[in-house]
């Protein structure tokens, strides 16, 4: 009886993992199709909005710096981060990462607006989900 329940739970975990992998691959494929079909590197290259490039670059670098601080530096120093208690343990890090993510989202939408118009938030969302899914694969 207990082995049947364990086997069923294991099959459910495997099915969930497979569904998650398929979903991630779908987002990655959607992002690659957008990049290929619309030739997004050229869209970004021919824009003359250097301030939006600067805002995007600085916010992405800052976001990954906060991520490195939380995921690499703090664990090597022996500090255990309880993300359920982030308001008291690491209040500024999460708020800074959120702010940088918002700045990056706004600046990417401004960069894409002249090409895609009202569809630029959709394009930015698909690219965001594709990059997040790619990172989650590893």
CSV table of C-alpha atoms in Angstrom, one decimal:
chain,number,residue,atom,x,y,z
A,1,UNK,CA,0.0,0.0,0.0
A,2,UNK,CA,2.8,2.5,0.9
A,3,UNK,CA,4.8,1.5,-2.1
A,4,UNK,CA,1.9,2.2,-4.4
A,5,UNK,CA,1.5,5.7,-2.9
A,6,UNK,CA,5.3,6.3,-3.2
A,7,UNK,CA,5.2,5.2,-6.8
A,8,UNK,CA,2.2,7.3,-7.6
A,9,UNK,CA,3.8,10.4,-5.9
A,10,UNK,CA,7.1,9.7,-7.8
A,11,UNK,CA,5.2,9.5,-11.2
A,12,UNK,CA,3.4,12.8,-10.4
A,13,UNK,CA,6.7,14.5,-9.6
A,14,UNK,CA,8.2,13.2,-12.9
A,15,UNK,CA,5.1,14.3,-14.8
A,16,UNK,CA,5.3,17.8,-13.3
A,17,UNK,CA,9.0,18.0,-14.0
A,18,UNK,CA,8.3,17.0,-17.6
A,19,UNK,CA,5.5,19.6,-18.0
A,20,UNK,CA,7.8,22.3,-16.5
A,21,UNK,CA,10.5,21.4,-18.9
A,22,UNK,CA,8.1,21.5,-21.9
A,23,UNK,CA,6.8,24.9,-20.8
A,24,UNK,CA,10.4,26.2,-20.5
A,25,UNK,CA,11.3,24.9,-23.9
A,26,UNK,CA,8.2,26.5,-25.3
A,27,UNK,CA,9.1,29.9,-23.9
A,28,UNK,CA,12.7,29.5,-25.2
A,29,UNK,CA,11.4,28.5,-28.6
A,30,UNK,CA,9.0,31.5,-28.7
A,31,UNK,CA,11.8,33.9,-27.8
A,32,UNK,CA,14.1,32.4,-30.4
A,33,UNK,CA,11.3,32.7,-33.0
A,34,UNK,CA,10.8,36.4,-32.1
A,35,UNK,CA,14.6,37.1,-32.3
A,36,UNK,CA,14.9,35.3,-35.7
A,37,UNK,CA,11.7,36.4,-37.3
A,38,UNK,CA,11.9,40.1,-36.4
A,39,UNK,CA,15.7,40.2,-36.5
A,40,UNK,CA,15.8,41.9,-33.0
A,41,UNK,CA,19.6,42.5,-32.9
A,42,UNK,CA,19.1,44.9,-35.9
A,43,UNK,CA,16.1,46.5,-34.2
A,44,UNK,CA,18.2,47.3,-31.2
A,45,UNK,CA,21.2,48.3,-33.3
A,46,UNK,CA,19.5,50.9,-35.4
A,47,UNK,CA,17.7,52.6,-32.6
A,48,UNK,CA,19.2,56.0,-31.7
A,49,UNK,CA,18.1,55.9,-28.1
A,50,UNK,CA,21.4,55.5,-26.3
A,51,UNK,CA,19.9,56.6,-22.9
A,52,UNK,CA,17.5,53.6,-23.0
A,53,UNK,CA,20.4,51.3,-23.8
A,54,UNK,CA,22.3,52.8,-20.9
A,55,UNK,CA,19.3,52.3,-18.5
A,56,UNK,CA,18.8,48.8,-19.7
A,57,UNK,CA,22.5,47.9,-19.3
A,58,UNK,CA,22.9,49.5,-15.9
A,59,UNK,CA,19.8,47.9,-14.6
A,60,UNK,CA,20.7,44.4,-15.9
A,61,UNK,CA,24.2,44.7,-14.4
A,62,UNK,CA,22.8,45.9,-11.1
A,63,UNK,CA,20.2,43.2,-11.0
A,64,UNK,CA,22.8,40.5,-11.5
A,65,UNK,CA,25.1,42.1,-8.9
A,66,UNK,CA,22.3,41.9,-6.4
A,67,UNK,CA,21.7,38.3,-7.5
A,68,UNK,CA,25.4,37.5,-7.1
A,69,UNK,CA,25.4,39.1,-3.6
A,70,UNK,CA,22.4,37.1,-2.5
A,71,UNK,CA,23.2,33.8,-4.1
A,72,UNK,CA,27.0,33.7,-4.1
A,73,UNK,CA,28.6,36.1,-1.6
A,74,UNK,CA,26.2,35.7,1.4
A,75,UNK,CA,26.3,31.9,1.4
A,76,UNK,CA,30.1,31.9,1.2
A,77,UNK,CA,30.3,34.1,4.3
A,78,UNK,CA,28.2,31.7,6.2
A,79,UNK,CA,25.1,33.9,6.4
A,80,UNK,CA,21.9,31.9,5.9
A,81,UNK,CA,19.3,33.9,4.1
A,82,UNK,CA,15.7,33.1,5.0
A,83,UNK,CA,13.7,34.5,2.1
A,84,UNK,CA,10.5,34.2,4.1
A,85,UNK,CA,12.0,36.9,6.4
A,86,UNK,CA,13.5,39.1,3.7
A,87,UNK,CA,11.9,42.3,5.3
A,88,UNK,CA,14.2,42.0,8.3
A,89,UNK,CA,17.3,40.2,7.0
A,90,UNK,CA,17.9,41.7,3.5
A,91,UNK,CA,15.4,44.5,3.0
A,92,UNK,CA,17.3,46.7,0.6
A,93,UNK,CA,18.5,43.9,-1.7
A,94,UNK,CA,15.1,42.7,-2.7
A,95,UNK,CA,13.8,46.2,-3.1
A,96,UNK,CA,16.8,47.2,-5.2
A,97,UNK,CA,16.4,44.2,-7.5
A,98,UNK,CA,12.7,45.0,-7.9
A,99,UNK,CA,13.5,48.6,-8.8
A,100,UNK,CA,16.1,47.6,-11.3
A,101,UNK,CA,13.8,45.1,-12.9
A,102,UNK,CA,11.1,47.8,-13.4
A,103,UNK,CA,13.7,50.2,-14.9
A,104,UNK,CA,14.9,47.5,-17.3
A,105,UNK,CA,11.3,46.6,-18.3
A,106,UNK,CA,10.4,50.3,-19.0
A,107,UNK,CA,13.6,50.9,-21.0
A,108,UNK,CA,13.2,47.8,-23.1
A,109,UNK,CA,9.6,48.7,-23.9
A,110,UNK,CA,10.8,52.2,-24.9
A,111,UNK,CA,13.4,50.7,-27.1
A,112,UNK,CA,10.9,48.4,-28.8
A,113,UNK,CA,8.1,50.9,-29.0
A,114,UNK,CA,9.2,52.5,-32.3
A,115,UNK,CA,9.2,49.2,-34.0
A,116,UNK,CA,6.4,47.2,-32.5
A,117,UNK,CA,4.1,49.9,-31.1
A,118,UNK,CA,1.4,48.5,-28.8
A,119,UNK,CA,2.8,45.0,-29.2
A,120,UNK,CA,6.2,46.0,-27.5
A,121,UNK,CA,5.0,44.9,-24.0
A,122,UNK,CA,4.1,41.5,-25.4
A,123,UNK,CA,7.4,41.1,-27.2
A,124,UNK,CA,9.3,42.2,-24.1
A,125,UNK,CA,7.3,39.7,-22.0
A,126,UNK,CA,8.0,36.8,-24.3
A,127,UNK,CA,11.7,37.7,-24.3
A,128,UNK,CA,11.7,38.0,-20.5
A,129,UNK,CA,10.0,34.6,-20.1
A,130,UNK,CA,12.4,33.0,-22.6
A,131,UNK,CA,15.5,34.3,-20.7
A,132,UNK,CA,14.0,33.3,-17.4
A,133,UNK,CA,13.2,29.9,-18.7
A,134,UNK,CA,16.7,29.5,-20.1
A,135,UNK,CA,18.3,30.4,-16.7
A,136,UNK,CA,15.9,28.0,-14.9
A,137,UNK,CA,17.0,25.1,-17.1
A,138,UNK,CA,20.3,25.1,-15.4
